[in-house]
mmCIF file of C-alpha atoms in Angstrom:
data_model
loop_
_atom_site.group_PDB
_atom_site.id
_atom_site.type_symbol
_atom_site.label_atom_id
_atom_site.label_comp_id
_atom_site.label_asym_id
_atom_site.label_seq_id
_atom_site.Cartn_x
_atom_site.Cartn_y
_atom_site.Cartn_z
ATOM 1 C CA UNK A 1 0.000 0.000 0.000
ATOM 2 C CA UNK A 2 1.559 2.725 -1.080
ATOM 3 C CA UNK A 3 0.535 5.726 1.453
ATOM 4 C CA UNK A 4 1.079 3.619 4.218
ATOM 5 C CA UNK A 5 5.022 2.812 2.744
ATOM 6 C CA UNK A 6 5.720 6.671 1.994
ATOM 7 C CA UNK A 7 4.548 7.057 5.616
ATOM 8 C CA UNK A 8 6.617 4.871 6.806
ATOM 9 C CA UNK A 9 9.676 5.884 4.344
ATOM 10 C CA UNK A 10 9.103 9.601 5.511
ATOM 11 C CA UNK A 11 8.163 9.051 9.894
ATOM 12 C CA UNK A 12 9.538 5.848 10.718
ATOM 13 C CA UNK A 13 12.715 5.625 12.080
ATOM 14 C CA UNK A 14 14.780 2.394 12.638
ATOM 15 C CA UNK A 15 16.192 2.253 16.474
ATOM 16 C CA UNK A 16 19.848 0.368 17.097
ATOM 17 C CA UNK A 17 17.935 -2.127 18.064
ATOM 18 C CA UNK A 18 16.436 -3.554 14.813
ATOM 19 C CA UNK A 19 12.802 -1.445 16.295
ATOM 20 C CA UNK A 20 10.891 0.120 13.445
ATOM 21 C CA UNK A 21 9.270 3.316 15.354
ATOM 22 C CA UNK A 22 5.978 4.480 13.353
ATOM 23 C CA UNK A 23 4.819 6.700 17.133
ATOM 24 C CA UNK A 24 4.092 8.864 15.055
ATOM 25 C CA UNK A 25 1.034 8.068 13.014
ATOM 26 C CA UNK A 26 0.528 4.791 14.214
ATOM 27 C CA UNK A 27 1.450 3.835 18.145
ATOM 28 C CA UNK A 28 1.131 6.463 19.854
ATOM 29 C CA UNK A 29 0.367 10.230 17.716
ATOM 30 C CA UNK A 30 -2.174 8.551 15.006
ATOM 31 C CA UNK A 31 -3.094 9.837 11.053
ATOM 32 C CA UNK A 32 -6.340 9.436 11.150
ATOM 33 C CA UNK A 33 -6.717 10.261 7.430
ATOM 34 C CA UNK A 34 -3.957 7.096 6.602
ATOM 35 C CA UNK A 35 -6.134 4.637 9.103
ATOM 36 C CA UNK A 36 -9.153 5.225 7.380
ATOM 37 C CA UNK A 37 -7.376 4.451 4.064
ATOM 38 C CA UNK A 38 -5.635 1.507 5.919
ATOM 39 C CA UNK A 39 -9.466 0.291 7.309
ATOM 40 C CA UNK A 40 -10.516 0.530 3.646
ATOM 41 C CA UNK A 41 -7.748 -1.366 2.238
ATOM 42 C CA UNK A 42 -8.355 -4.390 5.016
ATOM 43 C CA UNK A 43 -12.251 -3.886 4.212
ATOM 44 C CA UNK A 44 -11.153 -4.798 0.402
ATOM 45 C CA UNK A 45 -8.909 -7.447 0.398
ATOM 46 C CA UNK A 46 -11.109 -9.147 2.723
ATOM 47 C CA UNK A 47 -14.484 -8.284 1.529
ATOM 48 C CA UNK A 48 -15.384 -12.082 -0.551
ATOM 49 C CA UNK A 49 -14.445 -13.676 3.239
ATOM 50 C CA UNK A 50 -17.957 -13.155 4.615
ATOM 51 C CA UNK A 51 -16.532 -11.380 7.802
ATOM 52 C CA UNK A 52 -18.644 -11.166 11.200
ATOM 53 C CA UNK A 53 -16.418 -9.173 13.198
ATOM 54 C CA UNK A 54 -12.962 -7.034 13.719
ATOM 55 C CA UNK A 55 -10.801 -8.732 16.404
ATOM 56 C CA UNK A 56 -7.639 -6.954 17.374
ATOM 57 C CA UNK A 57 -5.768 -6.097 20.964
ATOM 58 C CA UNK A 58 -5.636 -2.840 22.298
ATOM 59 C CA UNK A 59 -4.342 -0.164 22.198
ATOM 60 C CA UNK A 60 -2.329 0.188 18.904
ATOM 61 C CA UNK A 61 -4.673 -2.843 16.688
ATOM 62 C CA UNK A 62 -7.216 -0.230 17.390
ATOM 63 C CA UNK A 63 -6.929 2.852 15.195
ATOM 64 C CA UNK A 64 -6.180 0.799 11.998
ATOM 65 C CA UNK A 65 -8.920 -1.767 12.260
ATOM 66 C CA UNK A 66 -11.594 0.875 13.044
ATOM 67 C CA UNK A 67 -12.730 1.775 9.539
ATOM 68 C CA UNK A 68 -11.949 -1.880 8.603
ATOM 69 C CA UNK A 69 -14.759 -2.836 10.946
ATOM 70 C CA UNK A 70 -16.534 -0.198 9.660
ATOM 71 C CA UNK A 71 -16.699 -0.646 5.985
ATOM 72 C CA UNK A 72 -17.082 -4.454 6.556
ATOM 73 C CA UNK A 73 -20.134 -3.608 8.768
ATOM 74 C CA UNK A 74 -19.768 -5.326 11.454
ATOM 75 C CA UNK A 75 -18.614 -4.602 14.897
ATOM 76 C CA UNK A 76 -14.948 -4.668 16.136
ATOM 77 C CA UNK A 77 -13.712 -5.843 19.371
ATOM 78 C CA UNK A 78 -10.404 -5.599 20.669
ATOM 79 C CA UNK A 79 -8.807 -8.049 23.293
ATOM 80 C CA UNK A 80 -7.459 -6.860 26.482
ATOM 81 C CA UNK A 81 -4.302 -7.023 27.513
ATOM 82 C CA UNK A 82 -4.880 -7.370 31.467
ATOM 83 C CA UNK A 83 -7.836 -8.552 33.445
ATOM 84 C CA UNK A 84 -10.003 -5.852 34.475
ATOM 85 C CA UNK A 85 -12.515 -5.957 37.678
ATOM 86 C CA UNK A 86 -15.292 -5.275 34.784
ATOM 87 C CA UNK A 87 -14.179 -8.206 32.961
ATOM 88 C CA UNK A 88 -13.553 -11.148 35.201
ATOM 89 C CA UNK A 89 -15.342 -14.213 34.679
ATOM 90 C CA UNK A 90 -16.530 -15.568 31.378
ATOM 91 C CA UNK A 91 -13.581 -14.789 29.410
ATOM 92 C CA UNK A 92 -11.447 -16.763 27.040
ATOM 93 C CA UNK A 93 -7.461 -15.936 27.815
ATOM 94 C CA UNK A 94 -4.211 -16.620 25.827
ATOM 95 C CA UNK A 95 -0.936 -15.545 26.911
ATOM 96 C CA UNK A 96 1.009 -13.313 24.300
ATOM 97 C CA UNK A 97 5.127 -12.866 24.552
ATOM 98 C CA UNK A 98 6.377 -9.604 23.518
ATOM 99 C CA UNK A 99 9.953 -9.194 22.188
ATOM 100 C CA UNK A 100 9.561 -5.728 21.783
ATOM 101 C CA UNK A 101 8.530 -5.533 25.699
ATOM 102 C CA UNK A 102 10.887 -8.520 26.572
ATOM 103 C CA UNK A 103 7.723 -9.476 28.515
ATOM 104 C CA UNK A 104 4.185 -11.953 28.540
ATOM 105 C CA UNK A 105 1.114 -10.618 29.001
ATOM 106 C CA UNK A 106 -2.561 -12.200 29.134
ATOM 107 C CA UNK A 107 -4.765 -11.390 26.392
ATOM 108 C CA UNK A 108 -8.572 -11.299 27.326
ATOM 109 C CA UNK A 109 -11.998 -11.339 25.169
ATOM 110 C CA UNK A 110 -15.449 -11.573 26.849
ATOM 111 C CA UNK A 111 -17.285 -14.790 25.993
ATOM 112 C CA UNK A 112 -19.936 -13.311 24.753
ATOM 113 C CA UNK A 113 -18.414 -11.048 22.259
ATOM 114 C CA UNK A 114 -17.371 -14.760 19.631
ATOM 115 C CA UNK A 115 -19.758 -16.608 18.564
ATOM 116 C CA UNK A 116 -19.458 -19.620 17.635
ATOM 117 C CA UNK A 117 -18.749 -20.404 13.762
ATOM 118 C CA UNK A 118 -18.646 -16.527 13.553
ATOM 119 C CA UNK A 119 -16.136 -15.654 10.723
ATOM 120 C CA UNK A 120 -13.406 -13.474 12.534
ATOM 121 C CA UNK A 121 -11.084 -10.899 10.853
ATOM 122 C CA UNK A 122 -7.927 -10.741 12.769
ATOM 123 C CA UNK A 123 -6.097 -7.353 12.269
ATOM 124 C CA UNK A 124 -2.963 -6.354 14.119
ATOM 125 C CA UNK A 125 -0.579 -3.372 13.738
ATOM 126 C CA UNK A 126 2.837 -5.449 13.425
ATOM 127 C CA UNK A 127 3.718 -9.000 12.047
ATOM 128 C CA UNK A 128 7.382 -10.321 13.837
ATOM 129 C CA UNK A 129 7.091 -13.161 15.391
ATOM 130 C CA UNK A 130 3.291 -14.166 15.261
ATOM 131 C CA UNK A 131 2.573 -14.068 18.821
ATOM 132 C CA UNK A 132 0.398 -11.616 18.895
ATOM 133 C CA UNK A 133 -1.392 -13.083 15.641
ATOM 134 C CA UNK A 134 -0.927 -16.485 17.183
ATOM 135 C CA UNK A 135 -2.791 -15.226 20.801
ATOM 136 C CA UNK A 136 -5.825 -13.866 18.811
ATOM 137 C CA UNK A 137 -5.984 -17.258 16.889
ATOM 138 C CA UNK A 138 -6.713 -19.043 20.338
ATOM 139 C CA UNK A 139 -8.874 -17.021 21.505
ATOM 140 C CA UNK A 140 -11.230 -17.582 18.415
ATOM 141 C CA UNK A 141 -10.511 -20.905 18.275
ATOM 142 C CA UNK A 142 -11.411 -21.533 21.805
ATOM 143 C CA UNK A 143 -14.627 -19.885 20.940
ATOM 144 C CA UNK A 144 -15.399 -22.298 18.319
ATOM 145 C CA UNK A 145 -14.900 -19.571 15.761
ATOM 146 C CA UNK A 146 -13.282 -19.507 12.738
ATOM 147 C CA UNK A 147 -10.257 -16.857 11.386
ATOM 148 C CA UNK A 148 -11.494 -16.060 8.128
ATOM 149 C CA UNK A 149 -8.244 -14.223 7.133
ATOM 150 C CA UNK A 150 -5.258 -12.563 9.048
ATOM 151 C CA UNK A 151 -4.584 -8.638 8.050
ATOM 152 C CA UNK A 152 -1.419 -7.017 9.629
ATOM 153 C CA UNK A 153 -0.586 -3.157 8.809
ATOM 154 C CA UNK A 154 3.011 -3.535 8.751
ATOM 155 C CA UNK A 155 4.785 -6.878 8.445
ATOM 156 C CA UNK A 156 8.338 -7.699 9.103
ATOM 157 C CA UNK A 157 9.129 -10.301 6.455
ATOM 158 C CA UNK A 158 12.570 -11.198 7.469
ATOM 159 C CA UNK A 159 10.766 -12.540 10.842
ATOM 160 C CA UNK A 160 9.289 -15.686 11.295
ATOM 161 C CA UNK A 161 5.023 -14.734 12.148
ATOM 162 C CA UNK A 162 4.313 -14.975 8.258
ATOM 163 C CA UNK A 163 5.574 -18.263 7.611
ATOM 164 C CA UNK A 164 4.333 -19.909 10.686
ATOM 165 C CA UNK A 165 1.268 -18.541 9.945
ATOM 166 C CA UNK A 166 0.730 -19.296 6.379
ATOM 167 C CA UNK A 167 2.205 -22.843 7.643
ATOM 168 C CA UNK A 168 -1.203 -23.358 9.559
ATOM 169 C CA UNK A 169 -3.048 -22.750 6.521
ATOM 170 C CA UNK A 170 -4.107 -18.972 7.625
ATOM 171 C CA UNK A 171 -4.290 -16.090 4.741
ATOM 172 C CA UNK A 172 -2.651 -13.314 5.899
ATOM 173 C CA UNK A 173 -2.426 -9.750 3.991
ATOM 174 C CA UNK A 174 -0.037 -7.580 5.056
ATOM 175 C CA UNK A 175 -0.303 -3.350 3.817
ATOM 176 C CA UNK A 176 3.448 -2.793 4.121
ATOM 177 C CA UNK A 177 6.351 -5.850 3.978
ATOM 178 C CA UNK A 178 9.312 -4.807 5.404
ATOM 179 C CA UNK A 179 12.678 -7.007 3.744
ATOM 180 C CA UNK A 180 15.105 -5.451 6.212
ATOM 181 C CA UNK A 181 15.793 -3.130 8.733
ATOM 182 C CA UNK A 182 19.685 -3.566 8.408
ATOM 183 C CA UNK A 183 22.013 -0.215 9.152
ATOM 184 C CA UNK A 184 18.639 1.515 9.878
ATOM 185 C CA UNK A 185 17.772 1.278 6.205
ATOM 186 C CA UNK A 186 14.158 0.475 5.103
ATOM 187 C CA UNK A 187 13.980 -1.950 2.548
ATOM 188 C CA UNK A 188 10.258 -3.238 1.252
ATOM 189 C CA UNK A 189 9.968 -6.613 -0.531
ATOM 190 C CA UNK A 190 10.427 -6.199 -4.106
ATOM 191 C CA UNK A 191 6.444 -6.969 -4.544
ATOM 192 C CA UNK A 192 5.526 -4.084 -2.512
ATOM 193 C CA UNK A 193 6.636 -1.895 -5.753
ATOM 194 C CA UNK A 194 10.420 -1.633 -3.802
ATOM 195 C CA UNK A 195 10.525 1.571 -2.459
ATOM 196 C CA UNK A 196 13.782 1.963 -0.429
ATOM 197 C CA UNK A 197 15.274 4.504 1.463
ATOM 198 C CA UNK B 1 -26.376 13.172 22.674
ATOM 199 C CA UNK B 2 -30.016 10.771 21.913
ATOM 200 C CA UNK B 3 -28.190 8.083 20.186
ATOM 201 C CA UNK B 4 -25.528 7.590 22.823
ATOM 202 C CA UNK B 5 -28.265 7.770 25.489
ATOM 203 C CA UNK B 6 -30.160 4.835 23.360
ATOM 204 C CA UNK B 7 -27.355 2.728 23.209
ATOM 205 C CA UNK B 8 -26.789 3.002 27.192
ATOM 206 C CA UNK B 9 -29.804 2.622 27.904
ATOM 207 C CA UNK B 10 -30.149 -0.751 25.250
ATOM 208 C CA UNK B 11 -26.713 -1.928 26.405
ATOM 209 C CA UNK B 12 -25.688 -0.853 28.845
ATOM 210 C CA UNK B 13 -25.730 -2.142 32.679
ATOM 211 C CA UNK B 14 -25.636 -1.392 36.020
ATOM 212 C CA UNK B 15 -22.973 -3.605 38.141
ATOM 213 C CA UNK B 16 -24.043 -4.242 42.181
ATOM 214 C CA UNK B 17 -20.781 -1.736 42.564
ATOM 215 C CA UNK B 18 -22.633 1.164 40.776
ATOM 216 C CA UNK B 19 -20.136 0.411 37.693
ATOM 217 C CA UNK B 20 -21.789 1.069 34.668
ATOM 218 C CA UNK B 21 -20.504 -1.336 31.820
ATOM 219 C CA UNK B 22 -20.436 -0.435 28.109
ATOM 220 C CA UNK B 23 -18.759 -3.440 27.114
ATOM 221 C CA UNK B 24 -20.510 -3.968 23.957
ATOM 222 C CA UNK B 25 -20.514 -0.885 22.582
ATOM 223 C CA UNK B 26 -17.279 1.223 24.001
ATOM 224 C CA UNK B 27 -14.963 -0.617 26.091
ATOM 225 C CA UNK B 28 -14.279 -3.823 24.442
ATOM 226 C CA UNK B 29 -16.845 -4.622 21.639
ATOM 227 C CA UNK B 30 -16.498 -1.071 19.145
ATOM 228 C CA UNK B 31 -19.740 0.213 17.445
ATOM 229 C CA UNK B 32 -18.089 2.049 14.985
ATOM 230 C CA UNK B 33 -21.112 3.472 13.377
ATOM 231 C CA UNK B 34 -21.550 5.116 16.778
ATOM 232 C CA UNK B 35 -18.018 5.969 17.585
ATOM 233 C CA UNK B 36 -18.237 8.549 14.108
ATOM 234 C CA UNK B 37 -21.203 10.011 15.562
ATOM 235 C CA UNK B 38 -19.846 11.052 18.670
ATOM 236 C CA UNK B 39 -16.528 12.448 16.988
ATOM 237 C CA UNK B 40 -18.944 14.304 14.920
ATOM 238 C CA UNK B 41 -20.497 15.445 18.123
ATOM 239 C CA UNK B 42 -17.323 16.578 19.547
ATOM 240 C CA UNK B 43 -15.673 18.091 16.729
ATOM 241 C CA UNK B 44 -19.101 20.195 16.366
ATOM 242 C CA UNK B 45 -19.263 20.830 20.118
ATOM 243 C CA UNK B 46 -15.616 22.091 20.139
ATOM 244 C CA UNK B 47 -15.530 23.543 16.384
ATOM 245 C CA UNK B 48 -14.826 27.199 17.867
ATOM 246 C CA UNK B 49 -11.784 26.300 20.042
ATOM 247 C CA UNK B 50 -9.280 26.612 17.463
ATOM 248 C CA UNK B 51 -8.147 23.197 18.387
ATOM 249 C CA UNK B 52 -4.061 21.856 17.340
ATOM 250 C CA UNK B 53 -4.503 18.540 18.697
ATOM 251 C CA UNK B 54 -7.038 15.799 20.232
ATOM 252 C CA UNK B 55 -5.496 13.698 23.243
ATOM 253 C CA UNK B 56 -6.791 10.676 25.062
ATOM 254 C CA UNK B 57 -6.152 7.735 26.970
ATOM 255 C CA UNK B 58 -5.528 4.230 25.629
ATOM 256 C CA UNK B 59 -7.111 2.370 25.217
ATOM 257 C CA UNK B 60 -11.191 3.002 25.533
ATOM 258 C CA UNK B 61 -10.708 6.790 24.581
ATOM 259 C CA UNK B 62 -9.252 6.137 20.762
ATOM 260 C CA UNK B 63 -12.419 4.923 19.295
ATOM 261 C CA UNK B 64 -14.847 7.965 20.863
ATOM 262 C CA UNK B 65 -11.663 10.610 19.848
ATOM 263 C CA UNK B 66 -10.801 8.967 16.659
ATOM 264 C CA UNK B 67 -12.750 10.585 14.558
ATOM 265 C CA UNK B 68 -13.084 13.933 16.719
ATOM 266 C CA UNK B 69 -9.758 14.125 15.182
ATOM 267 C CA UNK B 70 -10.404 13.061 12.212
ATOM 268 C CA UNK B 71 -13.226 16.073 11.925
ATOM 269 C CA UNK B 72 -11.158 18.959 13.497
ATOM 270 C CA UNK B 73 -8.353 18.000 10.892
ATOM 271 C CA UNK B 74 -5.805 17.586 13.385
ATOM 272 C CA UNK B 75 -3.912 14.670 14.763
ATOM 273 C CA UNK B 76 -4.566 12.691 17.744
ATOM 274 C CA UNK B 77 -1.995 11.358 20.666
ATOM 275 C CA UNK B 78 -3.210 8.571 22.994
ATOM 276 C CA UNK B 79 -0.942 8.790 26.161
ATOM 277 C CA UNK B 80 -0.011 5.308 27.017
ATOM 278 C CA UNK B 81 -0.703 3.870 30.769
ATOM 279 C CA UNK B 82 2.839 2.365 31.094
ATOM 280 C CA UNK B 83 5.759 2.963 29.766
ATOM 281 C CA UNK B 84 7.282 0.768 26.865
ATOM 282 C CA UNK B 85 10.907 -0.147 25.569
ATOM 283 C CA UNK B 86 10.572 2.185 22.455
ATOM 284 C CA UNK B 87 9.065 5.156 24.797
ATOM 285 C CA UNK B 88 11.953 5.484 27.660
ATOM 286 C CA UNK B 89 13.309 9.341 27.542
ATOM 287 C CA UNK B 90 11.830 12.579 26.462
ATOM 288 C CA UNK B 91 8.201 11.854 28.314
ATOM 289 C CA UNK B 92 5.936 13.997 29.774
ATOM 290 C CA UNK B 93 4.155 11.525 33.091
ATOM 291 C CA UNK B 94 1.663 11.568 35.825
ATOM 292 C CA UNK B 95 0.055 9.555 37.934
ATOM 293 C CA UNK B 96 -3.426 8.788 37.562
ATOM 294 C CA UNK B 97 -5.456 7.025 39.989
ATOM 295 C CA UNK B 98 -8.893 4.266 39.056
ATOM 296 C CA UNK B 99 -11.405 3.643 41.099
ATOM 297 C CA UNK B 100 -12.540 1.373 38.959
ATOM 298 C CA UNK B 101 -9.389 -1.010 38.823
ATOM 299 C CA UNK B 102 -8.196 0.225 41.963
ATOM 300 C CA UNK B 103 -4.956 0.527 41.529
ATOM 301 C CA UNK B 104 -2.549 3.814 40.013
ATOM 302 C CA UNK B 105 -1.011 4.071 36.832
ATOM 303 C CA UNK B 106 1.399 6.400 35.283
ATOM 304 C CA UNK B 107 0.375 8.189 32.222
ATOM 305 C CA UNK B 108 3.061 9.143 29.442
ATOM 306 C CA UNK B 109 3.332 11.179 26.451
ATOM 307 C CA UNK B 110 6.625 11.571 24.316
ATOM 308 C CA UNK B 111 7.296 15.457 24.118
ATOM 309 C CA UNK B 112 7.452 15.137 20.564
ATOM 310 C CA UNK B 113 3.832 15.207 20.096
ATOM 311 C CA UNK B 114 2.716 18.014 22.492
ATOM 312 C CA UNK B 115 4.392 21.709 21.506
ATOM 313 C CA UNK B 116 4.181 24.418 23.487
ATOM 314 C CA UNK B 117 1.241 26.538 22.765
ATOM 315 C CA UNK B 118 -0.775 24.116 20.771
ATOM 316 C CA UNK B 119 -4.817 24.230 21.836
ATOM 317 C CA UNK B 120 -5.283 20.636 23.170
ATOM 318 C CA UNK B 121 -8.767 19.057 23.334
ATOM 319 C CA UNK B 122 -8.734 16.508 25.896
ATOM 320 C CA UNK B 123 -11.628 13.184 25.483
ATOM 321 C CA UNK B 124 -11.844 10.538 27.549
ATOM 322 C CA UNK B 125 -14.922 7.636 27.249
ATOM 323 C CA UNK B 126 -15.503 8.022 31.327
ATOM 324 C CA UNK B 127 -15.752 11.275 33.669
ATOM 325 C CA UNK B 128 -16.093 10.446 37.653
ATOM 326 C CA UNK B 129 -13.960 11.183 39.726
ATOM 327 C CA UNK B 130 -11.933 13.082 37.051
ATOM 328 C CA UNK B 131 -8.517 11.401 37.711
ATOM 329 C CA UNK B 132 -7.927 10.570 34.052
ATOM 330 C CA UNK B 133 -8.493 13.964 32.990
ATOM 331 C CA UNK B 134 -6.545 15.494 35.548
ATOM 332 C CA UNK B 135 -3.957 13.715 34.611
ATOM 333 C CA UNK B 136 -3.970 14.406 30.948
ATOM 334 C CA UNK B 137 -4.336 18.373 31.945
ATOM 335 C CA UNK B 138 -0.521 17.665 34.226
ATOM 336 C CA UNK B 139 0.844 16.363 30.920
ATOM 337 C CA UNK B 140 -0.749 19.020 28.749
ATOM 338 C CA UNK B 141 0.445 22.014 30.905
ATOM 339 C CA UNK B 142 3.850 19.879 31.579
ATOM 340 C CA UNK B 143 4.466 20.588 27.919
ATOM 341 C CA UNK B 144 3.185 24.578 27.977
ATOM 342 C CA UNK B 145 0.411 24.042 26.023
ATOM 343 C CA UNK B 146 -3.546 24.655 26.292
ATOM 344 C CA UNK B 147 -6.141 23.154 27.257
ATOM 345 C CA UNK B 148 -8.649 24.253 24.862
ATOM 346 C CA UNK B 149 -11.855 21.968 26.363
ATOM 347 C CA UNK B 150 -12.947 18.602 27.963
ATOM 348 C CA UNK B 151 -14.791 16.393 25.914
ATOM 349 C CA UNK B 152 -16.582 13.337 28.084
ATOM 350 C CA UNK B 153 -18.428 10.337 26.474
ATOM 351 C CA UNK B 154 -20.339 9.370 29.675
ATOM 352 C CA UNK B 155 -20.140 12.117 32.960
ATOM 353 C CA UNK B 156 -21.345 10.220 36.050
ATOM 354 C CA UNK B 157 -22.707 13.662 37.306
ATOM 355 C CA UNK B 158 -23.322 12.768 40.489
ATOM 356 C CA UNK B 159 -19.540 11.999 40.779
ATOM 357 C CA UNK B 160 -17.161 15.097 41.468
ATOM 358 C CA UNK B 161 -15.375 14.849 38.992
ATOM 359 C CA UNK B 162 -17.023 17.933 36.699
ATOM 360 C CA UNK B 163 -17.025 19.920 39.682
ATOM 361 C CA UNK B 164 -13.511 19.760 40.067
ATOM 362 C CA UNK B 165 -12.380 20.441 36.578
ATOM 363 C CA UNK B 166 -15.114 23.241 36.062
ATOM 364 C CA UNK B 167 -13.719 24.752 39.518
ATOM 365 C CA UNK B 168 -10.166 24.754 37.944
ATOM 366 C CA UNK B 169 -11.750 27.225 35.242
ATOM 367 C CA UNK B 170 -11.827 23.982 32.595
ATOM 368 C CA UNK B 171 -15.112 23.920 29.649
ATOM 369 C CA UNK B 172 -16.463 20.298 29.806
ATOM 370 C CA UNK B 173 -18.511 19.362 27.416
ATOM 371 C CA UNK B 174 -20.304 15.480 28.405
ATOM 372 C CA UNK B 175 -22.423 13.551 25.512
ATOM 373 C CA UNK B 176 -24.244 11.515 28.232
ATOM 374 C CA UNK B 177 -24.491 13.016 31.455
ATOM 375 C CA UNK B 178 -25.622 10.558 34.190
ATOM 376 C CA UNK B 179 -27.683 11.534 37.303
ATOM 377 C CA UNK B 180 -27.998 8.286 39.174
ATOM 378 C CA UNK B 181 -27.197 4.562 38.571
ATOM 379 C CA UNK B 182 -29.305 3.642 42.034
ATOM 380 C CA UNK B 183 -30.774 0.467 42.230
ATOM 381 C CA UNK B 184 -29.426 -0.757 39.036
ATOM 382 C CA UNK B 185 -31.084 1.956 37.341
ATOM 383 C CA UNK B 186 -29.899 4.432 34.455
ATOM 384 C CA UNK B 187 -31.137 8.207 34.783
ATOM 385 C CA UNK B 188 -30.090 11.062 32.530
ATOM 386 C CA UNK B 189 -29.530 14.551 34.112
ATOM 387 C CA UNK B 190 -32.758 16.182 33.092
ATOM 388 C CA UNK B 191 -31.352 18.675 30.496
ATOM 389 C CA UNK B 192 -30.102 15.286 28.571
ATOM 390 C CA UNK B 193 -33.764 14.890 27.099
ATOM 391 C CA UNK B 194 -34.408 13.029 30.638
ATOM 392 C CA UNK B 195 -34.740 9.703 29.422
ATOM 393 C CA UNK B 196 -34.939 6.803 32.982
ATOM 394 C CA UNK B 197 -35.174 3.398 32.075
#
């Protein structure tokens, strides 16, 4: 997608640690304008998947799968990432490791928000190592539910999540594929029309 | 605001410990639809204020600010509740304190993303005891910039929260203002079209 690249070509910046920063229009200051284009572009790559529902974790998952939810029409729900005295029976739990954070956390979504044999759309911001992705996938499948497709805003394809996700048979679409983060340098798979900085 | 008062009143409920949960609409389930409304209804509320920048709190205020933002044509900054690996330096924190979880959190915003001067609307989905917003005023003024306005999704009026921030010379502006939740039951401050379920 080729907004969301020039955004990330023009704000991101690419921390000694191999961390690709997008704060600011994605984690933490957000461009409206570019999620709405991102929610579209989810809402038409996965519009022949007969979705029911939006499932993504807060707080970042949020802002891009909004308008996805929204042109789909139908509702979005976002996991939690820590129990809250509002939410403490009748959940279904997975437990998530960050590398980013260097820590695991317990992802939460109300029972009553999957439905059985409901066709979910999983959306998440990044695509590393698949935990998060992988997290979301229990949690559906514990609800008897099934992930219709896999959408991820910016995907690091020199990580493992894709592969071990495509390896369980899930479709994933990714809006930005990132080749490699080496000497700070952005480099976008070739497919991704190769932009490089 | 009538539709958000509907969709309390439809949805919503009353815990035993006078919580009110929006779970399926606001807090964990997203109705989008509605979420554009009341941006709509802020952004018109608040269209005079000259406003730089919309701010919130992750994770329950993006979807009710989102497209606030979006409307006023400026960005919007969710201040996270903890700090992460790629947020360490250059942070403006406080402390914020909910009842509702009981327990304190720290608020932070990267300094990047508030500049001195800049008009800041401040929306948050809850207003009780006014902790959250309090805190998002220390950042705000931490930075040297202005609070322009308030904007609530759901006041709990007969919390002091409004009093305190109108007492500090703050304009609030609440879509749902809520009178009593005794006895399991919902009542809108009269001047709210006085709908009681």
């Amino acid at each position: 997608m080729q907004m969301l690249q020039e955004a990330i070509c023009e704000k991101g910046t690419v921390l000694p640690n191999g961390v690709l920063k997008v704060n600011s229009f994605l984690n933490h200051q957000i461009d409206t304008g570019l999620m709405i284009e991102i929610g579209k572009e989810f809402a038409s790559r996965f519009s022949e998947y007969k979705i029911d529902k939006v499932i993504t974790i807060e707080s970042s998952g949020i802002a891009p799968s909004f308008f996805a939810a929204h042109s789909l029409d139908v509702p979005l729900v976002f996991a939690r990432k820590k129990k809250s005295l509002t939410l403490k029976d009748n959940v279904y739990t997975s437990e998530v490791f960050s590398f980013t954070k260097q820590e695991s956390s317990e992802i939460t979504v109300a029972k009553e928000f999957i439905k059985e044999n409901e066709r979910v759309l999983i959306i998440d911001d990044f695509l590393a190592n698949g935990q998060a992705a992988q997290g979301l996938i229990n949690v559906v499948k514990q609800a008897g539910a099934i992930v219709a497709g896999i959408g991820i805003v910016i995907e690091k394809s020199f990580q493992p999540g894709r592969k071990l996700l495509e390896d369980k048979g899930y479709h994933v679409e990714s809006l930005a594929r990132i080749d490699s983060l080496s000497d700070g340098k952005i480099t976008f798979l070739q497919e991704d029309a190769g932009i490089t900085i």
